[in-house]
Coordinates of C-alpha atoms in Angstrom, one line a residue:
M1 CA -6.4 -39.0 24.6
K2 CA -8.0 -37.9 28.0
K3 CA -8.2 -40.8 30.0
T4 CA -10.2 -40.5 34.0
L5 CA -7.3 -39.7 36.4
L6 CA -7.7 -42.7 38.5
A7 CA -6.3 -44.5 35.2
L8 CA -4.1 -42.3 34.4
F9 CA -2.0 -43.0 37.8
M10 CA -2.4 -46.7 37.4
G11 CA -0.9 -46.9 33.9
A12 CA 2.0 -44.3 35.4
W13 CA 2.4 -46.8 38.9
M14 CA 3.4 -49.8 35.8
S15 CA 5.5 -48.0 34.0
F16 CA 7.4 -46.0 36.6
G17 CA 9.1 -49.6 37.5
A18 CA 11.0 -50.2 34.2
F19 CA 11.8 -46.3 34.0
A20 CA 13.7 -45.7 37.1
Q21 CA 15.7 -50.0 36.8
N22 CA 16.9 -48.8 33.1
T23 CA 17.8 -45.4 33.0
P24 CA 20.9 -43.4 34.3
H25 CA 19.5 -39.9 33.1
R26 CA 17.0 -37.5 35.1
I27 CA 14.4 -39.2 37.6
C28 CA 12.1 -37.8 39.3
G29 CA 10.0 -39.6 41.8
T30 CA 6.9 -38.2 42.1
M31 CA 5.2 -40.6 40.5
D32 CA 6.5 -43.4 43.1
L33 CA 5.1 -41.5 45.8
L34 CA 1.8 -41.1 44.2
N35 CA 1.9 -44.6 44.5
Q36 CA 2.7 -45.5 47.6
Q37 CA 0.1 -43.1 48.7
L38 CA -2.7 -44.2 46.4
A39 CA -1.6 -48.0 48.2
S40 CA -2.0 -46.8 51.4
D41 CA -5.1 -44.4 51.4
P42 CA -7.9 -45.6 50.1
G43 CA -10.0 -41.8 49.5
M44 CA -7.0 -40.6 47.7
A45 CA -7.9 -40.9 44.6
A46 CA -11.2 -39.9 45.1
R47 CA -9.8 -36.5 46.8
M48 CA -7.8 -35.9 43.6
Q49 CA -10.3 -36.6 41.0
A50 CA -12.3 -33.9 42.6
V51 CA -9.7 -31.6 42.5
E52 CA -9.3 -32.5 38.8
N53 CA -13.2 -31.9 38.4
Q54 CA -12.9 -28.5 39.8
T55 CA -9.8 -27.7 37.3
A56 CA -11.0 -29.1 34.4
E57 CA -14.2 -26.4 35.3
Y58 CA -12.2 -23.6 35.9
V59 CA -10.2 -24.2 32.5
R60 CA -13.8 -24.5 30.6
T61 CA -14.9 -21.2 31.4
H62 CA -11.6 -19.4 31.1
A63 CA -9.8 -18.8 28.1
H64 CA -5.7 -19.5 28.3
N65 CA -3.7 -16.8 28.9
N66 CA 0.1 -16.7 28.0
Q67 CA 0.5 -12.9 30.1
A68 CA -1.3 -13.8 34.2
E69 CA -3.9 -10.9 34.7
S70 CA -2.8 -11.0 38.6
V71 CA 0.4 -12.0 40.5
I72 CA -0.6 -15.0 43.5
T73 CA 2.5 -14.9 45.7
I74 CA 3.4 -18.1 47.8
P75 CA 5.2 -18.0 50.9
V76 CA 7.6 -20.7 50.9
V77 CA 9.8 -22.3 53.5
F78 CA 13.0 -24.5 52.8
H79 CA 13.9 -27.5 55.3
I80 CA 17.5 -28.3 55.0
V81 CA 18.4 -31.6 56.2
Y82 CA 21.8 -32.9 56.0
N83 CA 24.5 -35.2 57.1
T84 CA 27.4 -33.5 55.6
T85 CA 28.8 -30.3 54.9
A86 CA 28.3 -30.2 51.4
Q87 CA 24.8 -31.0 51.9
N88 CA 24.6 -27.8 54.1
I89 CA 23.5 -25.6 51.4
T90 CA 23.8 -22.1 52.2
D91 CA 21.3 -19.3 52.8
A92 CA 22.4 -17.7 49.1
K93 CA 22.1 -21.1 47.5
C94 CA 18.2 -21.2 48.6
I95 CA 18.0 -17.4 47.5
A96 CA 19.2 -18.3 43.9
Q97 CA 16.5 -21.2 43.9
L98 CA 13.6 -18.8 44.6
N99 CA 15.1 -16.6 42.2
Q100 CA 15.2 -18.9 39.6
L101 CA 11.8 -20.0 40.2
N102 CA 10.4 -16.8 40.1
L103 CA 11.9 -16.2 36.8
D104 CA 10.8 -19.4 35.4
Y105 CA 7.2 -19.0 36.5
A106 CA 7.3 -15.5 35.1
R107 CA 8.9 -16.0 31.8
L108 CA 11.7 -14.0 32.7
N109 CA 14.4 -16.8 32.3
A110 CA 17.4 -15.7 30.7
D111 CA 17.0 -18.7 28.5
A112 CA 13.4 -17.7 27.2
S113 CA 14.4 -17.0 23.8
S114 CA 15.3 -20.1 23.4
T115 CA 11.8 -21.3 23.1
P116 CA 11.1 -22.2 19.3
A117 CA 9.3 -19.7 17.2
A118 CA 6.4 -22.1 16.8
F119 CA 5.9 -22.3 20.6
Q120 CA 6.2 -18.6 21.2
G121 CA 2.8 -18.1 21.1
V122 CA 1.4 -20.6 23.6
A123 CA 5.1 -20.0 26.2
A124 CA 3.3 -18.3 29.5
N125 CA 3.9 -16.3 32.5
T126 CA 2.0 -17.9 34.9
G127 CA 1.5 -15.1 37.2
I128 CA 2.9 -17.3 40.2
Q129 CA 5.5 -16.2 42.4
F130 CA 7.6 -17.6 46.0
C131 CA 8.4 -15.5 48.7
L132 CA 11.1 -16.6 51.3
A133 CA 8.5 -16.8 54.4
Q134 CA 9.1 -13.8 57.0
R135 CA 6.6 -14.9 59.6
D136 CA 6.3 -18.9 61.0
P137 CA 3.2 -20.7 61.7
N138 CA 3.2 -18.9 65.5
G139 CA 3.5 -15.6 64.0
N140 CA 7.5 -15.1 64.9
A141 CA 10.2 -13.9 62.7
T142 CA 11.9 -15.9 60.4
T143 CA 14.2 -16.0 57.7
G144 CA 12.2 -18.9 56.0
I145 CA 15.4 -21.2 56.1
E146 CA 15.5 -23.9 58.5
R147 CA 18.0 -26.2 59.4
R148 CA 18.8 -30.0 60.8
Q149 CA 22.0 -31.9 60.6
T150 CA 20.7 -35.8 60.9
T151 CA 22.6 -39.3 61.1
V152 CA 20.2 -40.3 58.2
T153 CA 22.7 -40.9 55.4
S154 CA 20.4 -40.3 52.6
F155 CA 16.6 -40.5 52.2
S156 CA 13.8 -41.9 49.6
T157 CA 10.5 -41.2 48.4
N158 CA 9.4 -42.8 51.6
D159 CA 8.8 -39.1 53.3
N160 CA 10.9 -39.8 56.1
V161 CA 12.6 -36.4 55.4
K162 CA 9.2 -34.6 56.2
R163 CA 9.4 -36.4 60.0
Y164 CA 11.7 -35.1 62.8
A165 CA 10.7 -38.6 64.4
N166 CA 12.2 -40.3 61.5
G167 CA 15.5 -38.0 61.1
G168 CA 13.8 -35.3 59.0
L169 CA 12.0 -32.1 59.7
D170 CA 8.3 -31.4 60.0
A171 CA 6.3 -29.8 57.7
W172 CA 4.7 -26.0 58.3
S173 CA 1.1 -25.7 57.6
S174 CA 0.5 -26.6 54.2
S175 CA -2.5 -24.5 54.1
S176 CA -0.1 -21.4 54.2
Y177 CA 3.6 -22.6 53.3
L178 CA 5.0 -24.1 50.2
N179 CA 7.2 -26.9 52.5
I180 CA 10.7 -27.8 50.1
W181 CA 12.5 -29.9 51.3
V182 CA 16.4 -30.1 50.8
C183 CA 18.6 -33.6 51.4
N184 CA 20.4 -36.2 50.0
L185 CA 18.5 -38.2 48.0
S186 CA 19.1 -41.8 47.2
G187 CA 19.1 -44.2 43.9
G188 CA 19.6 -41.1 41.8
V189 CA 16.2 -39.1 42.2
L190 CA 16.8 -35.3 42.0
G191 CA 13.2 -34.6 43.5
Y192 CA 9.8 -35.8 44.0
A193 CA 6.5 -33.4 45.0
Q194 CA 2.9 -34.3 46.5
F195 CA -0.1 -33.2 44.2
P196 CA -2.8 -31.4 45.5
G197 CA -5.5 -33.6 47.3
S198 CA -2.4 -35.7 49.5
A199 CA -2.1 -35.6 53.1
A200 CA -1.4 -31.9 54.5
A201 CA 1.2 -33.0 56.8
T202 CA 3.3 -34.2 54.1
D203 CA 2.5 -31.5 51.7
G204 CA 5.5 -30.5 49.7
V205 CA 8.3 -30.8 47.1
V206 CA 11.9 -32.6 48.3
L207 CA 14.7 -31.7 46.3
L208 CA 18.1 -33.3 45.9
Y209 CA 20.6 -31.1 47.8
S210 CA 23.0 -30.6 44.6
S211 CA 20.1 -29.8 42.3
V212 CA 19.5 -26.9 44.2
G213 CA 20.7 -23.6 42.4
S214 CA 20.2 -21.6 39.5
V215 CA 21.5 -20.3 35.8
A216 CA 23.4 -17.6 37.7
S217 CA 24.0 -19.4 40.6
P218 CA 24.3 -23.5 39.6
G219 CA 24.6 -26.2 42.2
T220 CA 26.5 -29.6 41.6
A221 CA 24.5 -31.8 39.8
S222 CA 24.9 -30.7 36.5
P223 CA 23.6 -31.3 34.0
Y224 CA 20.7 -30.9 36.7
N225 CA 22.3 -27.8 38.4
L226 CA 20.3 -25.3 37.3
G227 CA 17.5 -25.2 39.5
R228 CA 14.9 -26.8 36.8
T229 CA 14.4 -29.8 39.2
A230 CA 12.6 -27.7 41.3
T231 CA 11.0 -25.6 38.8
H232 CA 9.7 -29.6 37.8
E233 CA 9.0 -30.4 41.0
V234 CA 6.6 -27.0 41.8
G235 CA 4.9 -27.6 38.7
H236 CA 3.6 -31.1 40.3
W237 CA 2.8 -29.5 43.3
L238 CA 0.8 -27.0 41.4
N239 CA -1.1 -30.4 39.7
L240 CA 1.4 -30.2 36.7
R241 CA 1.1 -34.2 34.8
H242 CA 4.4 -34.8 33.3
I243 CA 4.0 -33.7 29.5
W244 CA 3.8 -37.4 27.6
G245 CA 0.5 -38.2 30.3
D246 CA 3.1 -41.1 31.9
D247 CA 2.3 -44.1 29.4
G248 CA 5.7 -44.7 27.9
T249 CA 5.1 -44.6 24.3
A250 CA 2.1 -45.4 23.8
C251 CA 0.7 -42.0 22.7
S252 CA -2.6 -42.9 25.0
G253 CA -1.4 -40.5 27.6
S254 CA -2.6 -36.9 28.5
D255 CA -1.2 -34.3 31.0
Q256 CA -4.5 -33.0 30.7
V257 CA -3.6 -30.1 28.9
S258 CA -4.6 -29.0 25.2
D259 CA -1.5 -26.9 24.5
T260 CA 1.1 -29.6 24.7
P261 CA 1.6 -31.6 21.8
N262 CA 1.4 -35.7 22.3
Q263 CA 4.7 -37.0 23.1
A264 CA 5.7 -40.7 23.4
G265 CA 7.8 -41.0 26.4
E266 CA 10.1 -38.7 28.4
K267 CA 12.8 -37.2 26.9
Y268 CA 16.3 -36.5 28.3
G269 CA 19.5 -34.7 27.0
C270 CA 19.0 -31.7 25.0
P271 CA 17.4 -32.7 21.5
S272 CA 17.7 -30.8 18.4
Y273 CA 14.6 -29.1 17.5
P274 CA 12.7 -29.7 15.5
S275 CA 11.9 -33.2 17.0
T276 CA 9.6 -35.4 15.8
D277 CA 8.3 -38.5 17.6
A278 CA 5.4 -42.0 16.8
C279 CA 3.1 -39.7 18.7
T280 CA 3.7 -36.6 16.9
S281 CA 5.4 -37.1 13.7
T282 CA 5.4 -34.0 11.8
S283 CA 7.1 -30.2 12.6
P284 CA 7.3 -28.8 15.0
G285 CA 7.2 -31.7 16.9
I286 CA 7.0 -32.5 20.5
M287 CA 7.5 -30.0 22.8
F288 CA 10.8 -31.2 24.7
M289 CA 12.0 -28.1 26.2
N290 CA 9.1 -27.9 28.8
Y291 CA 9.4 -28.3 32.2
M292 CA 7.9 -30.7 32.8
D293 CA 9.8 -33.2 30.4
Y294 CA 13.5 -35.2 31.7
T295 CA 15.5 -32.7 29.2
D296 CA 19.0 -30.9 31.2
D297 CA 17.7 -28.1 32.6
A298 CA 19.9 -26.1 30.4
C299 CA 17.1 -27.4 27.7
M300 CA 14.1 -26.3 29.7
N301 CA 12.7 -23.0 28.9
M302 CA 9.0 -23.0 29.1
F303 CA 5.7 -23.5 30.7
T304 CA 2.2 -22.9 28.6
A305 CA -1.1 -21.1 28.7
G306 CA -2.5 -24.4 29.3
Q307 CA -0.4 -25.3 31.8
S308 CA -0.8 -22.2 33.6
S309 CA -4.7 -22.2 33.4
R310 CA -4.2 -26.0 35.5
M311 CA -2.1 -24.1 38.0
N312 CA -4.3 -20.9 38.8
A313 CA -7.6 -22.7 39.1
L314 CA -6.2 -23.9 42.6
F315 CA -6.3 -20.8 43.6
A316 CA -10.2 -20.2 42.0
T317 CA -12.7 -20.4 44.0
G318 CA -12.9 -24.2 45.3
G319 CA -9.2 -24.4 44.4
A320 CA -7.5 -27.2 46.4
R321 CA -4.9 -24.7 47.3
V322 CA -6.7 -21.4 47.8
S323 CA -5.8 -20.9 51.2
L324 CA -2.3 -19.4 50.2
L325 CA -4.1 -16.6 49.1
T326 CA -5.0 -15.5 52.9
S327 CA -1.4 -16.9 54.2
L328 CA 0.5 -14.1 56.1
G329 CA 3.9 -16.1 55.5
C330 CA 5.3 -13.1 53.4
T331 CA 4.4 -10.7 56.3
P332 CA 6.5 -9.6 58.9
P333 CA 4.9 -10.2 62.1
S334 CA 4.2 -7.3 64.0
G335 CA 6.8 -4.1 64.9
G336 CA 8.2 -5.3 61.2
G337 CA 6.5 -2.8 59.2
S338 CA 3.0 -3.4 57.6
C339 CA 4.3 -3.9 54.6
G340 CA 6.5 -6.5 53.6
T341 CA 10.3 -6.1 52.3
P342 CA 11.3 -7.7 49.2
S343 CA 13.7 -10.5 48.6
G344 CA 15.3 -12.9 46.3
L345 CA 16.2 -10.3 43.9
A346 CA 17.8 -11.1 40.6
S347 CA 19.2 -10.2 36.7
S348 CA 18.5 -10.8 33.9
S349 CA 18.2 -9.8 30.0
I350 CA 21.5 -8.0 30.5
T351 CA 23.0 -5.9 27.7
T352 CA 25.5 -2.8 27.4
T353 CA 22.8 -0.1 28.2
S354 CA 20.1 -2.3 30.0
A355 CA 19.2 -4.8 32.3
T356 CA 15.8 -6.3 34.2
V357 CA 15.6 -6.5 37.5
S358 CA 13.0 -8.8 39.6
W359 CA 12.4 -9.8 43.0
A360 CA 9.7 -12.3 45.4
A361 CA 6.7 -10.6 45.1
V362 CA 5.4 -9.1 48.4
S363 CA 1.6 -10.0 49.6
G364 CA -0.4 -6.6 49.5
A365 CA 1.9 -4.7 47.6
S366 CA 0.3 -2.4 45.1
S367 CA 3.6 -1.1 43.7
Y368 CA 7.3 -1.1 44.2
N369 CA 10.3 1.8 44.7
V370 CA 13.6 0.4 42.8
Q371 CA 16.4 2.3 43.1
Y372 CA 20.2 2.0 41.2
R373 CA 23.1 3.4 41.2
V374 CA 26.7 3.1 39.7
N375 CA 28.5 0.6 42.3
G376 CA 30.8 3.6 44.4
T377 CA 28.6 6.3 44.1
T378 CA 26.3 7.7 46.3
T379 CA 23.3 8.9 44.4
W380 CA 20.3 6.9 43.3
T381 CA 18.1 7.1 40.7
T382 CA 14.8 5.7 41.7
V383 CA 11.6 4.6 39.2
T384 CA 8.4 2.4 39.8
S385 CA 7.1 -0.7 38.7
T386 CA 3.6 -2.5 39.3
T387 CA 4.8 -5.9 39.1
N388 CA 7.9 -7.5 41.1
S389 CA 10.0 -6.2 37.7
R390 CA 11.4 -3.8 36.1
S391 CA 13.4 -2.5 33.2
L392 CA 16.4 -0.1 34.0
T393 CA 17.5 1.3 30.6
G394 CA 19.9 4.0 29.5
L395 CA 23.1 2.3 31.4
T396 CA 27.2 2.7 30.5
A397 CA 28.5 -0.3 29.1
N398 CA 30.6 -2.8 31.4
T399 CA 29.5 -0.9 34.5
T400 CA 28.4 -2.5 38.1
Y401 CA 25.5 -1.6 39.2
Q402 CA 23.5 -1.5 43.1
Y403 CA 19.9 -1.6 42.9
Q404 CA 17.5 -2.1 45.8
V405 CA 13.5 -2.4 46.0
Q406 CA 11.0 -1.0 48.1
A407 CA 7.1 -2.7 48.6
V408 CA 4.3 -0.1 48.8
C409 CA 1.0 -1.3 50.5
S410 CA -2.0 1.2 50.6
G411 CA 0.2 4.1 50.0
T412 CA 2.8 2.8 53.4
S413 CA 6.3 2.1 52.5
G414 CA 7.9 -1.0 53.6
T415 CA 11.9 -1.2 54.5
Y416 CA 14.2 -1.3 50.8
S417 CA 15.4 -4.8 50.8
S418 CA 19.3 -5.6 50.8
I419 CA 21.1 -4.5 47.7
G420 CA 21.5 -6.3 44.8
T421 CA 24.3 -5.9 41.9
F422 CA 25.0 -6.7 38.1
T423 CA 27.1 -5.4 35.5
T424 CA 26.2 -4.3 32.0
S425 CA 27.9 -6.1 29.1
T426 CA 31.1 -5.1 27.6
A427 CA 30.2 -2.8 24.7
T428 CA 31.2 -4.4 21.4
T429 CA 34.3 -3.1 20.0
C430 CA 35.5 -2.5 15.9
G431 CA 39.0 -2.4 15.0
T432 CA 40.7 0.5 12.6
P433 CA 41.0 -0.4 9.2
A434 CA 44.8 0.0 7.9
S435 CA 46.8 -0.8 5.1
L436 CA 44.9 1.4 2.7
T437 CA 45.6 1.6 -1.2
S438 CA 44.4 2.6 -4.6
S439 CA 43.8 1.7 -7.9
S440 CA 42.2 1.6 -11.2
V441 CA 42.2 5.3 -11.4
T442 CA 41.5 7.0 -14.3
T443 CA 40.1 10.9 -14.8
T444 CA 36.6 10.7 -13.4
S445 CA 36.7 7.2 -11.2
A446 CA 39.3 5.2 -8.7
T447 CA 38.9 2.0 -6.2
V448 CA 40.1 2.5 -2.9
S449 CA 40.6 -0.8 -1.0
W450 CA 42.1 -1.6 2.7
G451 CA 42.6 -4.5 5.0
A452 CA 39.5 -6.6 6.2
V453 CA 38.6 -5.7 9.7
S454 CA 37.7 -8.6 12.1
G455 CA 33.8 -8.8 12.9
A456 CA 33.3 -5.9 10.9
S457 CA 29.9 -6.3 8.6
S458 CA 30.4 -3.4 6.7
Y459 CA 32.4 -0.3 6.4
N460 CA 32.0 3.8 5.9
V461 CA 34.1 5.3 3.2
Q462 CA 34.2 9.5 3.5
Y463 CA 36.5 11.0 0.4
R464 CA 36.6 14.9 -0.7
V465 CA 38.7 17.2 -2.9
N466 CA 42.4 17.7 -0.9
G467 CA 42.0 20.9 0.8
T468 CA 38.4 21.4 1.0
T469 CA 36.2 20.4 4.0
T470 CA 33.3 18.7 3.1
W471 CA 33.2 14.6 3.1
T472 CA 31.2 12.2 0.5
T473 CA 29.8 9.2 2.3
V474 CA 29.6 6.1 0.9
T475 CA 29.0 2.1 2.2
S476 CA 30.3 -1.3 1.1
T477 CA 29.9 -4.4 2.2
T478 CA 33.6 -5.5 1.6
N479 CA 37.0 -4.0 1.7
S480 CA 37.0 -2.7 -1.3
R481 CA 34.6 0.2 -2.8
S482 CA 35.1 2.3 -6.3
L483 CA 34.3 6.2 -6.1
T484 CA 32.6 7.5 -9.3
G485 CA 31.8 11.1 -10.7
L486 CA 35.2 12.4 -9.9
T487 CA 37.3 15.5 -11.4
A488 CA 40.1 14.7 -13.3
N489 CA 43.6 16.0 -12.4
T490 CA 42.3 16.4 -8.9
T491 CA 44.3 14.9 -5.4
Y492 CA 41.6 13.4 -3.1
Q493 CA 41.5 12.3 0.4
Y494 CA 39.9 9.4 1.8
Q495 CA 39.5 7.4 4.8
V496 CA 37.7 4.3 6.2
Q497 CA 35.4 3.0 9.1
A498 CA 35.0 -0.2 9.9
V499 CA 30.9 -1.2 11.6
C500 CA 30.7 -4.4 13.7
S501 CA 26.9 -5.4 15.0
G502 CA 25.7 -1.8 14.6
V503 CA 28.5 -0.8 16.6
S504 CA 31.5 2.2 14.4
G505 CA 35.1 2.0 15.1
S506 CA 37.3 5.0 14.6
Y507 CA 38.0 6.0 10.9
S508 CA 41.4 5.3 9.7
S509 CA 44.3 7.5 8.5
I510 CA 44.0 10.0 6.1
A511 CA 45.4 8.3 2.3
T512 CA 44.9 10.0 -1.1
F513 CA 45.1 9.8 -5.1
T514 CA 45.5 11.6 -7.8
T515 CA 42.8 11.3 -10.8
Q516 CA 44.4 11.5 -14.1
A517 CA 44.4 14.1 -16.8
T518 CA 42.4 14.6 -19.6
S519 CA 43.9 13.6 -22.9
G520 CA 43.8 15.9 -26.6
C521 CA 45.0 19.0 -27.6
T522 CA 46.5 21.9 -26.1
D523 CA 48.9 23.5 -28.8
I524 CA 46.5 25.8 -31.0
W525 CA 48.8 24.8 -34.1
E526 CA 49.4 21.8 -33.5
S527 CA 48.0 19.3 -36.4
N528 CA 45.0 17.2 -36.0
N529 CA 46.3 14.9 -38.9
T530 CA 42.8 15.0 -40.3
I531 CA 40.7 17.3 -43.2
S532 CA 37.7 17.0 -41.2
T533 CA 39.2 18.5 -37.6
A534 CA 41.9 20.4 -38.7
K535 CA 42.4 23.7 -37.0
T536 CA 41.0 27.2 -39.1
I537 CA 44.1 29.1 -38.5
S538 CA 43.6 33.3 -39.5
T539 CA 46.5 34.3 -41.7
N540 CA 46.9 38.4 -43.4
T541 CA 45.9 38.3 -46.8
D542 CA 47.3 41.4 -47.5
I543 CA 50.2 40.4 -49.3
T544 CA 52.8 42.7 -51.7
G545 CA 55.2 41.7 -54.0
Q546 CA 57.3 42.1 -57.4
I547 CA 55.8 40.8 -60.4
S548 CA 59.4 40.2 -62.9
S549 CA 58.7 39.8 -66.3
T550 CA 61.1 36.7 -66.6

């Protein structure tokens, strides 16, 4: 199934035009840009083949691993190029997008559990993270976000947005930064990216402004507004191909990854699992939830270990993006502290008693201090982490918490981040049973019943002899229970408690019933009507009398 890289590109060139003309769905302009570059730069195919050769050797000598051994942090600069106010997205939206990138690439995304069980074993934490640049190419402090209002109403895949002279903004050094341009794109294109081996002056990713956001803070380009356009395009920038191999439905293309099923063309919307096609006709079928397909943002939730290996190859010896490992972009300039300040705070996996907080990794950090508290209180609880995420446990339901993070570099602590917040889930409530009744009462048993409680999965029934203090507890999965082994002619108390999803409600008010008395003889003189069961009665045998002669 593997082809030479040039053959793959040529096949993609031929198929892209038909795709762009015939579908109203997700449009990624990466292959269109690649075709333009291949046509205008005769040496580009050879450079990209060299990247592919190095990648193949790295993959051959490094086993696929779905848990990263180390974290690679890439400095990011957002270039916001806008014509209207709506296109001038906020800093908060850029940070939300950065958060989503970090969650998706670390497999901390809230929808990771949606990955089918058949693919869970290959779903990967890539170990790649992103931070907003804290210093610019001149060594000056920066927020990592720059803006320009332009007279250009929309841009295309011709890269004009990357040139100041054409109404855009120039790239920062691609050896030190990931450039992300945000603008209005024409032709229905959501975004496009440049593969490793392309020209440095235009290296980076371009995003439609309305696609920028996150699961927690969506953009406006529904159903492509949860930040997954950036996840997809950055995947291209990190040398990933479309999952179907850009060969249409021929089943002969390749994404150069061994753990993604062969697929007959791109998939749109959110298919039902399992989904099969002509290239993979048996279950579990195709991996339409992969970030490198064309499904809706809400349907994407995974990279594979094989894709992770391809991306990490870029940072190995001889890799096309290895220079980013020594970038100072995430480190504040002199006077700003020797250890950077964490940014891009995000929370996920929130329950009634726990939450996972994460942040953009700080270059040079060996560990992090995370402090948190109930909103409105003054006392912090501090925990540590050696990665850029931490699970907080023992929390209170339906409560808002504040948290902030401090990086520690070689024993030197940086400045605490700005404060983030999250609110724990509301505890599940369970109603109280009512309308208690008893029936089928005998000398040794009775059936008790009650009105069913909405959401209850089971019930606890406790009963005792009236006037005693010790309860006997039994359970039921319906709204009635037979009680046995009772004592005749005895009054019992009972009450019922509902259990909903493991949460117990309150016990009901107490009700009573009295078992029947036993039947049988209670009078020692009573006839038993049969000889065999007749009672023996003692009598006085000393009888005297007068006997007459007549």
